[in-house]
Amino acid sequence: MKDEPAFLPRAQGRAELEVKWQDGRTRLAHALEEGAAKLRFPRADDPAGFEAVWINSAGGLTDGDRLTLRVKAGEKARLLLTSQAAEKVYRARHGMAAARLDVRLDAALGSHVEWLPQETILFESGMLERSFEVDLAPGATLLAAESVVLGRTARGEVVERGQFADSWMIRREGQPIWADRLRLTGAIGALGRRPALLDGARAFASILYVGADAESRQEAVREWCEALPIRAGCSARGELLALRCLAADGDQLRMAMSLLLSRFRSALAGATVPLPRLWSC
Amino acid sequence: MPRIIMVATTMTTEAAAAWLYRLMAWLSPAYPVGAFSYSHGLEWAVEQRLVGDRSSLEDWLDDVLRHGGGRIDAILCAHAYAAAALGDRPTLVGLRDLGEALAPTRELALETLSQGEAFRTTTLAAWPDLERLAELLPDRLPAYPIAVGAAAAVAAIPMLPALEAYLHAFVANLTSAGVRLIPLGQTDGQRIVANLEPVCVEMAEAARLAPLDDLGTATLMVDWCSMRHETQYTRLFRS
């Protein structure tokens, strides 16, 4: 007991962000930061959309940490949310609760929201429970991506144990349209080597687009996927277009995601748009 | 006293015979839900040589049961059963929506929704005494485990045998798909079904008590296979 500090600093934080469409562009309507949760606005005056960067100033997550982000995009607003750095999830102490990260988005009539954080890196015995909940009003569209890397793969690190639970719930006018629950717990190293789970991939990602034109975009996205050096696939139904990517390591995944997301964003904008600056390798 | 006990025993046996008969009929490969036409992404997995013999097929199905669609289906089935037993239509409507939203790909959605709808219409047509099922099950396509769970509750089939029978049908159907695709001998196929018996029993037991928050999968490769199957050049299966 003597070796353990009586008080361990914990990341607790809450941020709120609200943007609205006014006088021909998206503007900040409300922002709140508490604790370790910070927001930055590098391109607040970009007519193409409002860019916000989410920061965990505690520099990583461990057991008992809890961060929440609540975002509202007003009618016709265009918002891009990303994160400043990869989120690192460190070893949790035995018997402690997992770190929690909860993100909640409300997209009003005709708005467009992009949630494109950088990857989450799960270290040996890291435990994270994450929820991503989105409510879309009629005509609102969403592009969301999450990448997970098991250990610092560039250093040959292999994560054998851990807990990763990621829950996505996307609703349109209150009706669930996409519920994705990923649970990888316990001996995640051994599980990840099994062919039906990750088949040895140590980095994986999901991308979801929700919009009336989802099905018409599938063919182009499928071509991008099939040209990649990693395993990537996509499937569309109704207003959903979902992608899964599995890569040998974090670098391969990051390259693939940069390519997919920059093409996707350009296709949506009808013009070449760069990836958020922070995403550049 | 002894006479009453005897009558009670006879009645119990007759009731048991009725539920067993229905459970076997509904989850038999002959029940016209079209199960034989779905491979749950296995067709692409075989094409990619991720699955190519008896042991790799057994491993694949073991994982689909524990970490994939089997687990999701069992939990949805248990919740639909409980809601139907209570006559709770709003909860069943919510489960119906969740069941569809949980399908990760177009073909896996087709697989569960088409079988669910075929199960619902066939069962309502052939067993008119289950009219409560028509009141309880939402009109729009229910996911297959939701239709089965609700019907089992209405027919007073005990929950655990219903879950085991559902998972057995799931495994037996995918094993049969694997036997055709790899190909394997029929006896090897049945060895797989036999070896996965304890897994089905364990997953049924676990699903009986699992809250909806326990829903979750880790079978990203199955999702990827199902996605790539959409454009597989030669295909025997619809998923």
XYZ file of C-alpha atoms in Angstrom:
520
model
C 0.000 0.000 0.000
C 2.822 2.355 0.825
C 4.076 2.149 -2.743
C 0.806 3.406 -4.145
C 0.096 7.089 -3.999
C -2.927 7.895 -1.911
C -4.381 9.846 -4.792
C -3.995 8.938 -8.448
C -4.806 11.692 -10.889
C -7.798 10.705 -12.975
C -9.170 11.994 -16.209
C -12.650 13.225 -15.559
C -14.146 15.588 -18.015
C -17.160 16.793 -19.839
C -17.497 18.985 -22.885
C -20.467 20.425 -24.684
C -20.580 21.934 -28.114
C -23.371 23.462 -30.086
C -23.132 24.939 -33.551
C -25.738 26.639 -35.685
C -26.130 27.782 -39.244
C -26.374 31.535 -39.426
C -25.733 34.116 -42.160
C -24.477 31.547 -44.629
C -22.062 29.625 -42.415
C -21.850 27.371 -39.380
C -21.047 29.236 -36.170
C -20.364 28.402 -32.572
C -23.476 28.688 -30.417
C -22.299 27.167 -27.160
C -19.196 25.511 -25.749
C -18.441 24.196 -22.306
C -15.322 22.474 -20.964
C -14.944 20.782 -17.626
C -11.955 18.908 -16.244
C -9.757 17.119 -18.749
C -12.149 17.587 -21.670
C -11.142 20.464 -23.923
C -12.286 21.775 -27.280
C -10.361 23.744 -29.892
C -11.670 25.392 -33.029
C -8.914 25.565 -35.638
C -11.171 26.382 -38.569
C -14.121 28.072 -36.989
C -14.581 30.480 -39.875
C -14.366 28.001 -42.733
C -17.449 28.518 -44.931
C -17.397 24.796 -45.807
C -18.116 23.862 -42.196
C -17.156 24.269 -38.582
C -14.200 22.225 -37.372
C -13.844 21.291 -33.727
C -11.037 19.316 -32.107
C -11.655 17.269 -29.021
C -8.792 16.937 -26.544
C -8.286 14.778 -23.485
C -5.773 16.942 -21.640
C -5.018 14.120 -19.179
C -3.094 12.465 -22.041
C -4.614 9.009 -21.904
C -7.212 6.951 -20.134
C -7.025 4.392 -17.405
C -9.401 2.669 -15.020
C -12.124 4.819 -13.557
C -11.600 7.658 -16.028
C -14.704 9.116 -17.541
C -15.055 11.554 -20.390
C -18.245 12.711 -22.026
C -18.892 14.842 -25.053
C -22.275 16.219 -25.957
C -22.711 17.846 -29.363
C -25.588 19.533 -31.093
C -25.632 20.620 -34.699
C -28.467 22.999 -35.514
C -30.529 23.024 -38.686
C -28.384 22.998 -41.852
C -25.161 23.233 -39.805
C -22.029 21.474 -41.082
C -19.695 20.209 -38.386
C -16.468 18.227 -38.407
C -15.280 16.792 -35.112
C -11.917 15.193 -34.719
C -9.434 14.575 -31.928
C -6.027 16.051 -31.342
C -4.163 12.817 -30.778
C -4.596 9.075 -30.604
C -6.424 8.132 -27.412
C -4.202 5.843 -25.362
C -5.816 3.415 -22.975
C -3.347 2.320 -20.315
C -3.258 -0.745 -18.104
C -6.127 -0.825 -15.662
C -5.517 -1.874 -12.084
C -6.863 -5.245 -11.100
C -10.519 -5.207 -10.187
C -11.081 -1.634 -11.288
C -13.780 -0.407 -13.650
C -12.974 0.277 -17.287
C -12.392 3.815 -18.513
C -15.514 5.282 -20.124
C -15.867 7.559 -23.080
C -19.382 8.644 -24.035
C -20.134 10.711 -27.094
C -23.609 11.915 -27.867
C -24.559 13.788 -31.044
C -27.776 15.481 -32.030
C -28.034 16.455 -35.672
C -30.975 18.702 -36.508
C -32.908 18.961 -39.752
C -30.665 18.931 -42.810
C -27.383 19.143 -40.873
C -24.217 17.209 -41.691
C -21.934 15.915 -38.950
C -18.603 14.137 -39.279
C -17.096 12.323 -36.297
C -13.549 11.386 -37.275
C -11.378 10.995 -34.184
C -7.884 9.609 -34.410
C -7.294 6.021 -33.423
C -7.628 4.524 -29.979
C -4.567 2.578 -28.843
C -5.279 -0.130 -26.314
C -2.228 -1.047 -24.239
C -1.706 -4.362 -22.419
C -4.533 -4.828 -19.880
C -6.207 -1.593 -20.930
C -9.951 -1.462 -20.449
C -12.264 0.887 -22.310
C -15.992 1.124 -22.640
C -17.115 3.555 -25.242
C -20.515 4.636 -26.417
C -21.389 6.662 -29.470
C -25.003 7.699 -29.698
C -26.437 9.768 -32.509
C -29.896 11.179 -33.091
C -30.562 12.275 -36.633
C -33.444 14.532 -37.564
C -34.967 14.253 -41.061
C -32.435 14.990 -43.782
C -29.465 15.019 -41.397
C -26.418 13.082 -42.597
C -23.534 11.497 -40.721
C -20.034 10.280 -41.477
C -18.392 8.532 -38.525
C -15.232 6.480 -38.109
C -13.450 4.766 -35.251
C -10.063 3.039 -35.436
C -8.591 0.765 -32.796
C -4.991 -0.398 -32.548
C -3.999 -3.169 -30.162
C -0.675 -1.975 -28.740
C 2.114 0.031 -30.293
C 2.332 -2.339 -33.209
C 5.229 -0.458 -34.821
C 7.334 -1.521 -31.828
C 6.168 -5.091 -32.189
C 4.058 -4.857 -29.049
C 1.409 -7.531 -28.698
C -1.542 -7.016 -26.404
C -2.672 -10.272 -24.843
C -5.277 -9.135 -22.344
C -7.706 -6.279 -22.201
C -11.255 -5.163 -22.554
C -12.715 -3.171 -25.374
C -16.424 -2.553 -25.672
C -17.714 -0.107 -28.235
C -21.388 0.578 -28.639
C -22.817 2.591 -31.519
C -26.471 3.490 -31.620
C -27.698 5.623 -34.490
C -31.333 6.678 -34.568
C -33.304 8.455 -37.261
C -36.282 10.321 -35.833
C -36.028 8.205 -32.699
C -35.948 4.869 -34.548
C -32.777 2.747 -34.229
C -31.242 2.246 -37.673
C -27.720 1.106 -36.808
C -26.731 -0.684 -33.609
C -23.163 -1.905 -33.562
C -21.775 -3.493 -30.438
C -18.192 -4.596 -30.500
C -16.972 -6.574 -27.506
C -13.475 -7.910 -27.275
C -12.697 -8.927 -23.718
C -10.331 -11.148 -21.774
C -7.629 -12.960 -23.746
C -7.949 -10.540 -26.634
C -4.577 -11.534 -28.097
C -5.633 -15.158 -28.547
C -9.150 -14.195 -29.608
C -7.834 -11.767 -32.204
C -5.793 -14.508 -33.857
C -8.914 -16.588 -34.521
C -9.994 -16.468 -38.185
C -13.628 -15.471 -37.542
C -12.647 -12.601 -35.211
C -9.660 -10.593 -36.422
C -7.582 -13.320 -38.131
C -4.457 -11.794 -36.641
C -5.225 -8.165 -37.464
C -3.918 -5.863 -34.747
C -5.716 -2.789 -35.994
C -9.288 -2.455 -37.131
C -11.803 0.224 -37.943
C -15.407 0.897 -38.811
C -16.766 3.680 -40.951
C -20.444 4.518 -41.234
C -22.187 6.895 -43.575
C -25.868 7.659 -43.128
C -27.646 9.524 -45.877
C -30.322 9.059 -48.513
C -27.619 8.552 -51.169
C -25.834 5.733 -49.279
C -26.643 2.962 -51.769
C -25.614 5.018 -54.778
C -22.207 5.607 -53.194
C -21.470 1.956 -52.546
C -19.941 1.078 -55.896
C -17.246 3.736 -55.679
C -16.479 2.889 -52.061
C -16.242 -0.808 -52.905
C -13.646 -0.047 -55.569
C -11.569 1.940 -53.057
C -11.819 -0.916 -50.554
C -10.785 -3.596 -53.003
C -7.741 -1.616 -54.137
C -6.377 -1.322 -50.579
C -3.581 -3.574 -49.299
C -5.629 -4.371 -46.177
C -8.910 -6.221 -45.723
C -11.674 -3.720 -46.257
C -15.282 -4.207 -47.211
C -18.481 -2.233 -47.397
C -22.179 -2.898 -47.403
C -25.130 -0.627 -48.059
C -28.782 -0.979 -47.192
C -31.335 1.768 -47.195
C -29.644 4.925 -45.954
C -26.687 3.070 -44.392
C -23.257 2.461 -45.835
C -20.983 0.586 -43.434
C -17.321 -0.340 -43.791
C -15.060 -2.693 -41.860
C -11.286 -2.570 -42.129
C -8.749 -4.998 -40.679
C -5.009 -4.386 -40.917
C -1.817 -6.045 -39.719
C -0.776 -2.953 -37.763
C -1.624 0.626 -36.911
C 0.419 2.188 -39.718
C -1.315 0.175 -42.421
C -4.685 0.995 -40.955
C -3.909 4.693 -40.725
C -2.839 4.845 -44.339
C -5.985 3.060 -45.466
C -8.228 5.211 -43.314
C -6.615 8.430 -44.547
C -7.258 7.359 -48.104
C -10.812 6.190 -47.521
C -11.833 9.204 -45.476
C -10.292 11.817 -47.742
C -11.989 10.215 -50.767
C -15.262 9.886 -48.928
C -15.243 13.490 -47.752
C -14.323 14.711 -51.219
C -17.126 12.653 -52.760
C -19.609 14.097 -50.287
C -18.421 17.645 -50.887
C -18.272 17.189 -54.667
C -14.774 18.664 -54.584
C -11.384 17.679 -53.261
C -11.224 18.416 -49.568
C -8.169 17.698 -47.483
C -8.314 15.561 -44.389
C -8.279 17.461 -41.123
C -4.747 18.734 -40.586
C -4.347 16.633 -37.457
C -4.990 13.457 -39.400
C -1.962 13.892 -41.644
C 0.706 11.328 -40.829
C -54.648 -38.716 -4.145
C -52.737 -41.201 -6.290
C -55.374 -40.872 -8.996
C -55.072 -37.097 -9.138
C -51.327 -37.341 -9.394
C -51.682 -39.809 -12.203
C -54.013 -37.498 -14.126
C -51.664 -34.575 -13.586
C -48.726 -36.598 -14.859
C -50.608 -37.618 -17.957
C -51.556 -34.022 -18.670
C -48.001 -32.832 -18.210
C -46.763 -35.482 -20.578
C -49.343 -34.530 -23.169
C -48.466 -30.846 -22.863
C -44.807 -31.719 -23.137
C -45.463 -33.776 -26.237
C -47.307 -30.845 -27.800
C -44.501 -28.356 -27.213
C -41.776 -30.743 -28.289
C -43.640 -31.476 -31.483
C -43.975 -27.800 -32.308
C -40.398 -26.953 -31.423
C -39.121 -29.761 -33.636
C -41.405 -28.767 -36.487
C -40.481 -25.074 -36.344
C -36.736 -25.593 -36.186
C -36.574 -28.496 -38.565
C -34.675 -27.913 -41.836
C -37.980 -28.771 -43.550
C -39.699 -25.690 -42.120
C -40.003 -23.347 -45.092
C -37.926 -20.377 -43.946
C -35.296 -20.955 -46.621
C -32.466 -21.514 -44.132
C -30.555 -23.662 -46.649
C -29.942 -20.626 -48.854
C -27.882 -18.679 -46.277
C -24.235 -19.212 -45.328
C -23.678 -16.230 -42.979
C -20.578 -15.179 -44.932
C -19.099 -18.695 -44.898
C -19.087 -18.911 -48.695
C -16.504 -16.115 -48.953
C -14.546 -17.538 -45.988
C -14.196 -20.838 -47.867
C -13.287 -18.987 -51.078
C -10.540 -17.168 -49.127
C -9.355 -20.457 -47.540
C -10.054 -19.123 -44.078
C -12.133 -22.282 -43.706
C -11.123 -25.433 -45.556
C -11.530 -28.553 -43.478
C -13.436 -30.044 -40.589
C -11.445 -28.436 -37.799
C -11.360 -24.953 -39.322
C -15.116 -25.094 -39.955
C -15.718 -26.170 -36.379
C -13.523 -23.321 -35.076
C -15.309 -20.809 -37.287
C -18.752 -21.919 -36.117
C -17.629 -22.059 -32.480
C -16.632 -18.391 -32.798
C -19.834 -17.403 -34.587
C -21.737 -18.992 -31.697
C -19.694 -17.460 -28.887
C -18.673 -14.120 -30.345
C -20.941 -13.498 -33.311
C -24.414 -13.937 -34.703
C -25.214 -16.960 -32.528
C -24.732 -14.991 -29.352
C -26.725 -12.003 -30.615
C -29.554 -14.231 -31.832
C -29.759 -16.175 -28.573
C -30.026 -13.005 -26.494
C -32.631 -11.472 -28.834
C -34.579 -14.746 -28.779
C -34.599 -14.824 -24.969
C -35.777 -11.226 -24.735
C -38.484 -11.730 -27.357
C -39.609 -14.813 -25.447
C -39.852 -12.896 -22.176
C -41.698 -9.969 -23.788
C -44.190 -12.270 -25.551
C -44.764 -14.264 -22.361
C -45.757 -10.995 -20.678
C -47.849 -9.884 -23.636
C -45.594 -6.830 -23.932
C -46.049 -5.679 -27.517
C -44.132 -2.355 -27.228
C -41.018 -4.218 -26.082
C -41.363 -6.629 -29.008
C -41.634 -3.687 -31.406
C -38.462 -2.225 -29.875
C -36.688 -5.578 -30.231
C -37.804 -5.829 -33.835
C -36.174 -2.478 -34.614
C -33.052 -3.383 -32.667
C -32.813 -6.764 -34.406
C -32.723 -5.087 -37.799
C -30.334 -2.329 -36.707
C -27.901 -4.934 -35.327
C -27.370 -6.602 -38.708
C -23.893 -5.476 -39.818
C -24.378 -6.058 -43.550
C -27.093 -6.128 -46.182
C -26.924 -9.906 -46.611
C -26.904 -10.654 -42.880
C -29.973 -8.408 -42.571
C -31.625 -10.293 -45.433
C -30.735 -13.615 -43.781
C -32.389 -12.831 -40.472
C -35.329 -10.725 -41.712
C -36.420 -13.040 -44.543
C -36.303 -16.093 -42.314
C -38.137 -14.209 -39.580
C -40.903 -13.148 -41.922
C -41.219 -16.631 -43.451
C -41.351 -18.114 -39.960
C -44.038 -15.675 -38.851
C -46.335 -16.152 -41.848
C -45.925 -19.934 -41.984
C -46.495 -20.378 -38.266
C -49.566 -18.143 -38.210
C -51.028 -19.946 -41.207
C -50.330 -23.486 -40.011
C -51.067 -23.069 -36.279
C -54.219 -20.959 -36.113
C -54.474 -21.516 -32.335
C -51.516 -19.138 -31.947
C -53.592 -16.094 -32.793
C -51.968 -14.185 -29.933
C -48.746 -14.347 -31.881
C -50.363 -12.285 -34.648
C -51.327 -9.627 -32.102
C -47.887 -9.571 -30.518
C -45.514 -9.755 -33.461
C -45.118 -6.473 -35.279
C -46.214 -6.534 -38.888
C -42.921 -5.532 -40.378
C -40.210 -8.167 -40.852
C -39.053 -9.453 -37.481
C -35.519 -10.774 -37.115
C -35.625 -14.584 -37.117
C -34.725 -15.135 -33.424
C -37.410 -12.636 -32.408
C -40.101 -14.462 -34.365
C -38.986 -17.810 -32.910
C -38.724 -16.503 -29.344
C -42.166 -14.897 -29.461
C -43.791 -17.990 -30.989
C -42.168 -20.274 -28.416
C -43.542 -18.164 -25.566
C -47.045 -18.052 -27.032
C -46.970 -21.840 -27.522
C -45.776 -22.295 -23.910
C -42.578 -24.001 -24.994
C -40.052 -23.633 -22.157
C -37.417 -21.006 -22.896
C -34.244 -23.039 -22.502
C -35.182 -25.836 -24.931
C -36.341 -23.164 -27.379
C -32.961 -21.404 -27.196
C -31.054 -24.678 -27.549
C -33.175 -25.734 -30.504
C -32.664 -22.345 -32.143
C -28.880 -22.523 -31.740
C -28.810 -26.141 -32.888
C -30.719 -25.179 -36.043
C -28.310 -22.269 -36.609
C -25.234 -24.501 -36.269
C -26.713 -27.421 -38.222
C -27.636 -25.100 -41.088
C -24.191 -23.485 -41.313
C -22.520 -26.881 -40.960
C -24.582 -28.100 -43.881
C -23.503 -25.014 -45.855
C -19.884 -25.830 -44.999
C -20.304 -29.479 -45.979
C -21.474 -28.366 -49.405
C -18.883 -25.614 -49.853
C -15.637 -27.217 -48.672
C -16.798 -30.050 -49.342
C -16.871 -32.376 -46.349
C -18.433 -35.789 -45.745
C -21.816 -35.925 -44.038
C -20.355 -37.759 -41.032
C -17.727 -35.069 -40.541
C -20.530 -32.539 -40.608
C -22.361 -34.372 -37.836
C -19.129 -34.599 -35.819
C -19.041 -30.816 -35.886
C -22.676 -30.594 -34.775
C -21.903 -33.053 -31.964
C -18.756 -31.207 -30.865
C -20.605 -27.895 -30.734
C -23.351 -29.292 -28.520
C -21.783 -27.992 -25.289
C -21.247 -24.564 -26.851
C -24.915 -24.316 -27.845
C -25.992 -25.422 -24.376
C -23.652 -22.900 -22.745
C -24.762 -20.035 -24.986
C -28.441 -20.860 -24.442
C -27.939 -20.854 -20.668
C -26.043 -17.562 -20.810
C -28.622 -15.913 -23.089
C -31.460 -16.771 -20.734
C -30.120 -14.350 -18.140
C -28.277 -11.832 -20.320
C -29.395 -8.195 -20.269
C -29.646 -6.449 -23.652
C -26.474 -4.559 -22.740
C -24.623 -7.849 -23.181
C -25.360 -7.842 -26.896
C -22.113 -7.629 -28.758
C -19.881 -9.345 -31.257
C -16.200 -9.556 -32.070
C -16.500 -11.345 -35.406
C -15.254 -8.543 -37.639
C -13.944 -11.117 -40.118
C -17.445 -12.550 -40.493
C -18.697 -9.040 -41.294
C -15.900 -8.576 -43.805
C -16.675 -11.955 -45.407
C -20.336 -11.055 -45.646
C -19.473 -7.718 -47.272
C -17.180 -9.319 -49.815
C -19.703 -12.063 -50.486
C -21.992 -9.443 -52.033
C -19.800 -9.439 -55.130
C -18.472 -13.008 -55.006
C -18.310 -14.262 -58.588
C -19.874 -17.714 -58.214
C -22.283 -18.081 -55.358
C -24.529 -20.840 -54.085
C -25.841 -18.823 -51.141
C -27.727 -15.593 -50.571
C -25.483 -14.599 -47.651
